[in-house]
């Protein structure tokens, strides 16, 4: 899940799966935060519910939940990259490049901008490759890409308007 706001967080679900927290990325003004939580060997069903616990000064928190399943085997975490400390008026933001360890990895990219009331995320792409939207909306969203060739990826987030604050993360699983 990707989270925005000023807080510390923990993720739980009804099946007591174990979630690992990724790095917290935030802009220099500390008013836009994002963090991934992931579970690579959980038990999931069609009646899943999640609880995201937050503490601290919360602005407008959001939680994006998405599930990905390998056709065989258990996925493993490969790495993550994110954009930290970004300020300046832009409608596009590019995350740092990450090269997956091999072919056929899933890249899950999430981003949030400070202008949560007027600018919507319209796309996430890396060159000619577009991420499949999981949840694009006002202020940010999440998308995924199956990186079939194992080459470097640097997602570009495009919003419908400009703002001065952004934080983003891209996480890879093999």
CSV table of C-alpha atoms in Angstrom, one decimal:
chain,number,residue,atom,x,y,z
A,1,UNK,CA,0.0,0.0,0.0
A,2,UNK,CA,1.1,3.5,-0.6
A,3,UNK,CA,0.4,6.1,2.0
A,4,UNK,CA,0.4,9.9,2.0
A,5,UNK,CA,0.4,12.2,5.1
A,6,UNK,CA,2.6,13.0,8.0
A,7,UNK,CA,2.6,10.0,10.3
A,8,UNK,CA,4.0,6.6,11.2
A,9,UNK,CA,2.0,3.6,10.0
A,10,UNK,CA,1.5,-0.1,10.4
A,11,UNK,CA,-0.5,-2.4,8.1
A,12,UNK,CA,-2.5,-5.5,9.3
A,13,UNK,CA,-5.1,-7.7,7.7
A,14,UNK,CA,-7.7,-10.2,9.0
A,15,UNK,CA,-5.5,-13.2,8.3
A,16,UNK,CA,-2.6,-11.9,10.4
A,17,UNK,CA,-0.1,-11.9,7.5
A,18,UNK,CA,3.2,-10.2,8.1
A,19,UNK,CA,3.9,-7.0,6.3
A,20,UNK,CA,7.3,-5.4,5.8
A,21,UNK,CA,7.6,-1.6,5.8
A,22,UNK,CA,9.6,0.0,2.9
A,23,UNK,CA,11.5,3.3,3.1
A,24,UNK,CA,9.5,6.5,3.9
A,25,UNK,CA,10.0,9.0,1.1
A,26,UNK,CA,9.0,12.7,1.6
A,27,UNK,CA,9.5,16.1,0.1
A,28,UNK,CA,11.9,18.7,1.7
A,29,UNK,CA,9.0,20.5,3.4
A,30,UNK,CA,7.9,17.2,5.1
A,31,UNK,CA,4.3,17.6,4.0
A,32,UNK,CA,4.0,14.8,1.4
A,33,UNK,CA,5.0,11.3,2.5
A,34,UNK,CA,4.8,7.9,0.8
A,35,UNK,CA,5.7,4.4,2.1
A,36,UNK,CA,5.1,0.8,0.8
A,37,UNK,CA,4.1,-2.1,2.9
A,38,UNK,CA,4.4,-5.5,1.4
A,39,UNK,CA,3.7,-9.2,2.1
A,40,UNK,CA,5.3,-11.8,-0.1
A,41,UNK,CA,4.0,-15.1,1.3
A,42,UNK,CA,0.6,-14.3,2.7
A,43,UNK,CA,-2.8,-16.0,2.8
A,44,UNK,CA,-5.4,-14.0,0.9
A,45,UNK,CA,-9.1,-14.6,0.1
A,46,UNK,CA,-12.0,-12.7,-1.5
A,47,UNK,CA,-13.2,-11.3,1.9
A,48,UNK,CA,-9.9,-9.6,2.9
A,49,UNK,CA,-10.0,-6.5,5.0
A,50,UNK,CA,-7.0,-4.4,6.0
A,51,UNK,CA,-6.3,-2.0,8.8
A,52,UNK,CA,-3.8,0.8,8.4
A,53,UNK,CA,-2.9,2.3,11.7
A,54,UNK,CA,-1.5,5.8,11.7
A,55,UNK,CA,-0.1,8.1,14.4
A,56,UNK,CA,1.3,11.5,14.4
A,57,UNK,CA,0.1,14.7,12.7
A,58,UNK,CA,-2.0,13.3,9.9
A,59,UNK,CA,-3.0,15.5,7.0
A,60,UNK,CA,-5.0,13.7,4.3
A,61,UNK,CA,-3.8,10.1,4.5
A,62,UNK,CA,-4.6,7.6,1.7
A,63,UNK,CA,-4.1,3.8,1.4
A,64,UNK,CA,-3.9,2.0,-2.0
A,65,UNK,CA,-4.2,-1.7,-1.7
A,66,UNK,CA,-3.2,-4.0,-4.6
A,67,UNK,CA,-2.5,-7.7,-4.8
A,68,UNK,CA,-0.1,-9.4,-7.3
A,69,UNK,CA,0.4,-13.2,-7.7
A,70,UNK,CA,3.1,-15.1,-9.5
A,71,UNK,CA,2.0,-17.9,-11.8
A,72,UNK,CA,4.5,-20.2,-9.9
A,73,UNK,CA,6.5,-19.9,-6.7
A,74,UNK,CA,6.7,-17.3,-4.0
A,75,UNK,CA,7.7,-13.7,-5.0
A,76,UNK,CA,10.7,-12.2,-3.4
A,77,UNK,CA,11.6,-8.6,-2.8
A,78,UNK,CA,14.2,-7.3,-5.3
A,79,UNK,CA,14.6,-3.6,-4.3
A,80,UNK,CA,13.0,-0.2,-4.3
A,81,UNK,CA,13.8,3.3,-5.3
A,82,UNK,CA,12.1,6.5,-4.5
A,83,UNK,CA,12.0,10.3,-4.9
A,84,UNK,CA,12.8,12.2,-1.7
A,85,UNK,CA,13.0,15.9,-1.0
A,86,UNK,CA,11.4,17.2,-4.2
A,87,UNK,CA,9.9,20.7,-4.3
A,88,UNK,CA,9.2,22.9,-7.3
A,89,UNK,CA,6.2,23.5,-9.6
A,90,UNK,CA,5.9,20.6,-12.0
A,91,UNK,CA,3.2,18.4,-13.6
A,92,UNK,CA,5.6,15.5,-14.3
A,93,UNK,CA,8.0,13.8,-11.9
A,94,UNK,CA,10.5,11.1,-12.6
A,95,UNK,CA,11.6,8.5,-10.1
A,96,UNK,CA,15.3,7.4,-10.0
A,97,UNK,CA,16.1,4.5,-12.3
A,98,UNK,CA,16.2,0.9,-10.9
A,99,UNK,CA,17.5,-2.2,-12.7
A,100,UNK,CA,15.8,-5.4,-11.7
A,101,UNK,CA,17.9,-8.5,-11.0
A,102,UNK,CA,16.2,-10.4,-13.9
A,103,UNK,CA,13.4,-10.8,-16.4
A,104,UNK,CA,9.7,-10.9,-15.6
A,105,UNK,CA,9.7,-8.8,-12.4
A,106,UNK,CA,6.7,-6.7,-11.3
A,107,UNK,CA,7.4,-3.0,-10.7
A,108,UNK,CA,4.8,-1.3,-8.5
A,109,UNK,CA,5.1,2.5,-8.6
A,110,UNK,CA,3.2,4.9,-6.4
A,111,UNK,CA,3.2,8.7,-6.1
A,112,UNK,CA,1.5,11.5,-4.3
A,113,UNK,CA,1.6,15.2,-4.8
A,114,UNK,CA,0.7,18.0,-2.4
A,115,UNK,CA,-2.0,19.5,-4.7
A,116,UNK,CA,-4.5,16.9,-3.7
A,117,UNK,CA,-7.6,18.9,-4.5
A,118,UNK,CA,-7.0,20.0,-8.1
A,119,UNK,CA,-4.5,17.7,-9.8
A,120,UNK,CA,-5.2,14.1,-10.7
A,121,UNK,CA,-2.6,11.4,-11.7
A,122,UNK,CA,-3.2,10.8,-15.4
A,123,UNK,CA,-0.4,8.2,-16.2
A,124,UNK,CA,2.7,6.4,-15.1
A,125,UNK,CA,5.1,5.4,-17.9
A,126,UNK,CA,8.7,4.4,-18.6
A,127,UNK,CA,9.4,5.4,-22.2
A,128,UNK,CA,7.0,3.4,-24.4
A,129,UNK,CA,5.9,1.2,-21.5
A,130,UNK,CA,2.8,2.3,-19.6
A,131,UNK,CA,2.0,1.1,-16.2
A,132,UNK,CA,-1.4,-0.5,-15.7
A,133,UNK,CA,-3.5,1.7,-13.4
A,134,UNK,CA,-4.5,0.2,-10.1
A,135,UNK,CA,-5.8,3.5,-8.7
A,136,UNK,CA,-5.3,6.8,-10.3
A,137,UNK,CA,-7.0,9.8,-8.8
A,138,UNK,CA,-6.8,13.2,-7.2
A,139,UNK,CA,-3.4,13.7,-5.7
A,140,UNK,CA,-1.8,10.4,-6.7
A,141,UNK,CA,-2.1,6.7,-7.3
A,142,UNK,CA,-0.5,3.4,-7.9
A,143,UNK,CA,0.3,1.4,-11.1
A,144,UNK,CA,2.2,-1.8,-12.0
A,145,UNK,CA,4.4,-3.0,-14.9
A,146,UNK,CA,5.6,-6.5,-15.7
A,147,UNK,CA,9.2,-5.8,-16.7
A,148,UNK,CA,9.8,-8.7,-19.1
A,149,UNK,CA,13.4,-7.8,-20.1
A,150,UNK,CA,15.1,-6.9,-16.8
A,151,UNK,CA,16.2,-3.5,-18.0
A,152,UNK,CA,16.3,-0.3,-16.0
A,153,UNK,CA,13.0,1.4,-15.2
A,154,UNK,CA,12.5,5.1,-14.3
A,155,UNK,CA,8.7,5.8,-14.0
A,156,UNK,CA,7.4,9.2,-15.0
A,157,UNK,CA,4.3,10.4,-13.2
A,158,UNK,CA,2.1,12.8,-15.1
A,159,UNK,CA,-0.6,14.9,-13.4
A,160,UNK,CA,-3.4,17.0,-14.8
A,161,UNK,CA,-1.9,20.1,-13.0
A,162,UNK,CA,1.3,21.3,-11.4
A,163,UNK,CA,2.2,21.5,-7.7
A,164,UNK,CA,5.3,22.1,-5.6
A,165,UNK,CA,5.4,18.9,-3.6
A,166,UNK,CA,5.8,15.2,-4.7
A,167,UNK,CA,7.0,11.9,-3.2
A,168,UNK,CA,7.1,8.6,-5.1
A,169,UNK,CA,8.3,5.0,-4.7
A,170,UNK,CA,8.9,2.1,-7.1
A,171,UNK,CA,9.3,-1.4,-5.6
A,172,UNK,CA,10.3,-4.6,-7.5
A,173,UNK,CA,9.5,-8.2,-6.9
A,174,UNK,CA,10.9,-11.3,-8.7
